Short mmCIF file of C-alpha atoms in Angstrom, two decimals:
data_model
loop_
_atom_site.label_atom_id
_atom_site.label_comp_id
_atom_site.label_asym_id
_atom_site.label_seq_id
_atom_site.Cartn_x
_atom_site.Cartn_y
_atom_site.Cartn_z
CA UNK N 352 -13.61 -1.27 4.57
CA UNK N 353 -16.19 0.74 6.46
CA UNK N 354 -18.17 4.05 4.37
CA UNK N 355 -16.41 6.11 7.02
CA UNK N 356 -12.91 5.28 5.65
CA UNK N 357 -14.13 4.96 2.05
CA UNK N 358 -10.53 5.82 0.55
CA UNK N 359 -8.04 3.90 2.61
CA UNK N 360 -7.78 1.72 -0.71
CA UNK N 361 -7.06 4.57 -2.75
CA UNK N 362 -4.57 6.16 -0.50
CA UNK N 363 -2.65 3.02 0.43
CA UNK N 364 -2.22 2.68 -3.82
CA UNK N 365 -1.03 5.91 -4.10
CA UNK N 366 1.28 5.53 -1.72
CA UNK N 367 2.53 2.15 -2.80
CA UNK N 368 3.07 4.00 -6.05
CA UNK N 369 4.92 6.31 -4.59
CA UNK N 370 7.12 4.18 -2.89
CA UNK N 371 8.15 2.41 -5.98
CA UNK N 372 9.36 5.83 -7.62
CA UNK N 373 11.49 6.17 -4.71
CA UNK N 374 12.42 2.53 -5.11
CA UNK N 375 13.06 2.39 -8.70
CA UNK N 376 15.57 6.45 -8.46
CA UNK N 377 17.33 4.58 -5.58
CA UNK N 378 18.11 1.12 -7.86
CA UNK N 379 18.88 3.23 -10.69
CA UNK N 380 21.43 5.75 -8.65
CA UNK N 381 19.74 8.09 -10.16
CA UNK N 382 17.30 10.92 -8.06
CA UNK N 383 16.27 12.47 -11.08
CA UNK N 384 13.23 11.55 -11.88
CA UNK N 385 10.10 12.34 -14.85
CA UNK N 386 7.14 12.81 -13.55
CA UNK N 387 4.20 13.21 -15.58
CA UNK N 388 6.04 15.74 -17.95
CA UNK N 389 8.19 17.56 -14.73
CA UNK N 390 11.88 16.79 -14.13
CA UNK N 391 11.79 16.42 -10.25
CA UNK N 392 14.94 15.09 -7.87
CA UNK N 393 13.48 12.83 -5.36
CA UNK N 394 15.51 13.24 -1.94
CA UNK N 395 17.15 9.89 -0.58
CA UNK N 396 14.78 8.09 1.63
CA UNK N 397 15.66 7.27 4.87
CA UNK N 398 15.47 3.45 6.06
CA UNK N 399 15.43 2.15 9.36
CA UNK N 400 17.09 -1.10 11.01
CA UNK N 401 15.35 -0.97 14.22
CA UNK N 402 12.34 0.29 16.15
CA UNK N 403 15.09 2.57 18.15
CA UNK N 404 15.78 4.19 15.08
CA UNK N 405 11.87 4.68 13.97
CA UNK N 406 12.05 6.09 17.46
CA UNK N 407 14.77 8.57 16.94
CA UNK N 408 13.82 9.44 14.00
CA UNK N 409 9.95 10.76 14.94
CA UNK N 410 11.36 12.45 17.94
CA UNK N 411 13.81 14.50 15.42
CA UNK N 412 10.40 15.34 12.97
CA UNK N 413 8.19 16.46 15.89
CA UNK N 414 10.65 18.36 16.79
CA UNK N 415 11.68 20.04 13.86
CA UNK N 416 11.21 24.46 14.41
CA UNK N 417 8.48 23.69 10.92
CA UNK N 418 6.57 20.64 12.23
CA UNK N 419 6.11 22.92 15.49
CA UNK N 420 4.89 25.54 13.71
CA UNK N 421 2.94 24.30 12.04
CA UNK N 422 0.77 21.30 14.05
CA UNK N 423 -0.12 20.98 17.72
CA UNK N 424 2.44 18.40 18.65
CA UNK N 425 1.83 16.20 21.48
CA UNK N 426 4.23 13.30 21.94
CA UNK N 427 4.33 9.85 20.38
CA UNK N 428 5.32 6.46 21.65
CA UNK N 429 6.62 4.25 18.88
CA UNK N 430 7.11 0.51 19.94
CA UNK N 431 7.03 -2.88 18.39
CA UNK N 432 4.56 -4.82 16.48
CA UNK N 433 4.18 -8.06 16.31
CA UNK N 434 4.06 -9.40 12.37
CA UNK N 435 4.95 -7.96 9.38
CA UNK N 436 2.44 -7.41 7.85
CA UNK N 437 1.19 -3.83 9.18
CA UNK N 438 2.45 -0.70 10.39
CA UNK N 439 -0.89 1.08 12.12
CA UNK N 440 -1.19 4.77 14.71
CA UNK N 441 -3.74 4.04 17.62
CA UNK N 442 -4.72 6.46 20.11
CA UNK N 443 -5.76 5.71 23.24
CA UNK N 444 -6.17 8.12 26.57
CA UNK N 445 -4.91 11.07 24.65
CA UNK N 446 -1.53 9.25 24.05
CA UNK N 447 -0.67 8.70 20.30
CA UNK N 448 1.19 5.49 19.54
CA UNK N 449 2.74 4.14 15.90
CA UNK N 450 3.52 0.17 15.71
CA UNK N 451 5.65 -0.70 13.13
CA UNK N 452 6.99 -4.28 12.41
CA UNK N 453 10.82 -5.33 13.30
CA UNK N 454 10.77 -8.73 11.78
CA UNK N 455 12.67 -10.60 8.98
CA UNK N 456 10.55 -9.57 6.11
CA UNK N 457 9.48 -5.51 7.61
CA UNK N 458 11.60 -3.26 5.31
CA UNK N 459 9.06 -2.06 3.64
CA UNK N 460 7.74 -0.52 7.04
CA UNK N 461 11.18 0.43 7.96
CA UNK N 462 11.04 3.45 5.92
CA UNK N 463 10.58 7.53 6.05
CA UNK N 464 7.50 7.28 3.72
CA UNK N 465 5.32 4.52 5.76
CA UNK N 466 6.57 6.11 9.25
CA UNK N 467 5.23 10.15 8.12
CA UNK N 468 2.55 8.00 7.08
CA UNK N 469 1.65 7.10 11.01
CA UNK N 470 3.00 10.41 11.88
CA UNK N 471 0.52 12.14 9.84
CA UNK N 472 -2.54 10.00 11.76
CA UNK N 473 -0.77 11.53 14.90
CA UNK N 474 -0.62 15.18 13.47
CA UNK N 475 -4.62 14.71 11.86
CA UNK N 476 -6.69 15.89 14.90
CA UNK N 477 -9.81 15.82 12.76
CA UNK N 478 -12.86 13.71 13.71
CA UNK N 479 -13.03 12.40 9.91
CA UNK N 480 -12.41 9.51 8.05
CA UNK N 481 -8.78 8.18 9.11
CA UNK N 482 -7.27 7.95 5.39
CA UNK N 483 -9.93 11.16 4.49
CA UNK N 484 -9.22 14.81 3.05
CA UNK N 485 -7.87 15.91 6.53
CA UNK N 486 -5.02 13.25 6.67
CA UNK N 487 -4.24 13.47 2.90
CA UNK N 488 -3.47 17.21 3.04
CA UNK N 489 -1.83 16.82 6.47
CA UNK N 490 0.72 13.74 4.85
CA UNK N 491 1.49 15.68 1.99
CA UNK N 492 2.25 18.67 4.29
CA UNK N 493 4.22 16.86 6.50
CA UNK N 494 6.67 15.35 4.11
CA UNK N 495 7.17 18.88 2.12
CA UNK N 496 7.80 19.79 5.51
CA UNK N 497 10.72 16.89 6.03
CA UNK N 498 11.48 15.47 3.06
CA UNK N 499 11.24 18.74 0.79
CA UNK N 500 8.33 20.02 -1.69
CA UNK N 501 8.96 17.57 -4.37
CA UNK N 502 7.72 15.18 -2.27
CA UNK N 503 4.89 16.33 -1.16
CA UNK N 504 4.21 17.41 -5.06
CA UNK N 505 4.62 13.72 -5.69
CA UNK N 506 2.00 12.15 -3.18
CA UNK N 507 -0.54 14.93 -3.49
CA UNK N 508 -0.45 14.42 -7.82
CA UNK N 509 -0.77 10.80 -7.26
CA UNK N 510 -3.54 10.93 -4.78
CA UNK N 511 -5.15 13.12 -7.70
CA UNK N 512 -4.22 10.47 -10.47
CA UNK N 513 -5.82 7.66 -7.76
CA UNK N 514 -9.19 9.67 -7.28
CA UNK N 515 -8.20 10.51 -3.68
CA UNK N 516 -9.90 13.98 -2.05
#
C-alpha cells in the first residue's frame, strides 16, 4: 500500500463489515437490524448472475434523475475480469471502466455494495487518494442515493468506527 492510498485497508474493512450486516439480515429473513443502539431496516441487496446484469444495473444508477443531479456523469463500460479475486475501476483516455469477476467462486463481487463501490471511483473526480475522503463521502452518497439513507448511515458510521476520514 502506497502513502497516497494510506486507507484502502481501512475502507475495504469497513466495507467487508458492512457486507456481513447485509449478509447476516438476509440469512436471518429479517431487515431489521441494531445498530450501535439505532433500530435501522437494511433494504434487500441486489445480486448479480452475470456481467450483463452488473451492466444493466450501472446503466439504471447513472441514470437515475438523483445520481444526475447530483455528479457529472460520464459513461461507464463494465466488462469481464479475469479471476476472482478482485473487482477494480480503471480509467484510461477519459473512459471509466469497472471489472468485476464472473467466475465460479465471484459472488461476493456480484453484488450492489462492491459494484457502487467501483461506481463511486467513477463518480470521484478528485485528484486524491483513490480510497481517500473524496471517495468515502462520494460512496456513502451514492448508496443513500440508491439504496436509501440507512445505508449510507451504515457505511459512513463504520468508516468512523474503522478510523476512516
Amino acid at each position: 500500500m502506497t502513502e497516497r492510498d494510506a486507507q484502502r485497508s481501512k475502507v475495504y474493512a469497513a466495507e467487508q463489515f458492512v457486507r456481513t450486516l447485509f449478509d447476516r439480515a438476509a440469512q436471518h429473513d429479517s431487515r431489521s437490524i441494531d445498530f450501535f443502539g439505532t433500530q435501522l431496516t437494511l433494504p434487500p441487496e441486489a445480486r448479480f448472475g452475470s456481467v450483463g446484469a452488473v451492466r444493466r444495473y450501472v446503466d439504471d444508477v447513472l441514470s437515475m434523475p438523483a445520481v444526475r443531479a447530483r455528479f457529472a456523469v460520464t459513461p461507464l463500460v463494465v466488462r469481464a475480469r479475469r479471476g476472482e479475486s478482485a473487482a477494480h475501476y480503471e480509467s484510461r483516455g477519459g473512459t471509466g471502466t469497472i471489472a468485476v469477476p464472473e467466475r465460479a467462486g465471484s459472488d461476493w463481487a456480484l453484488r450492489e455494495l462492491v459494484v457502487l463501490h467501483e461506481v463511486a471511483h467513477h463518480l470521484c473526480v478528485s485528484g486524491g487518494p483513490a480510497h481517500g475522503p473524496v471517495f468515502v463521502e462520494t460512496f456513502c452518497e451514492l448508496a443513500s442515493l440508491v439504496m436509501g439513507a440507512e445505508v449510507g448511515y451504515v457505511l459512513h458510521v463504520v468508516y468512523v468506527k474503522e478510523g476512516v476520514r
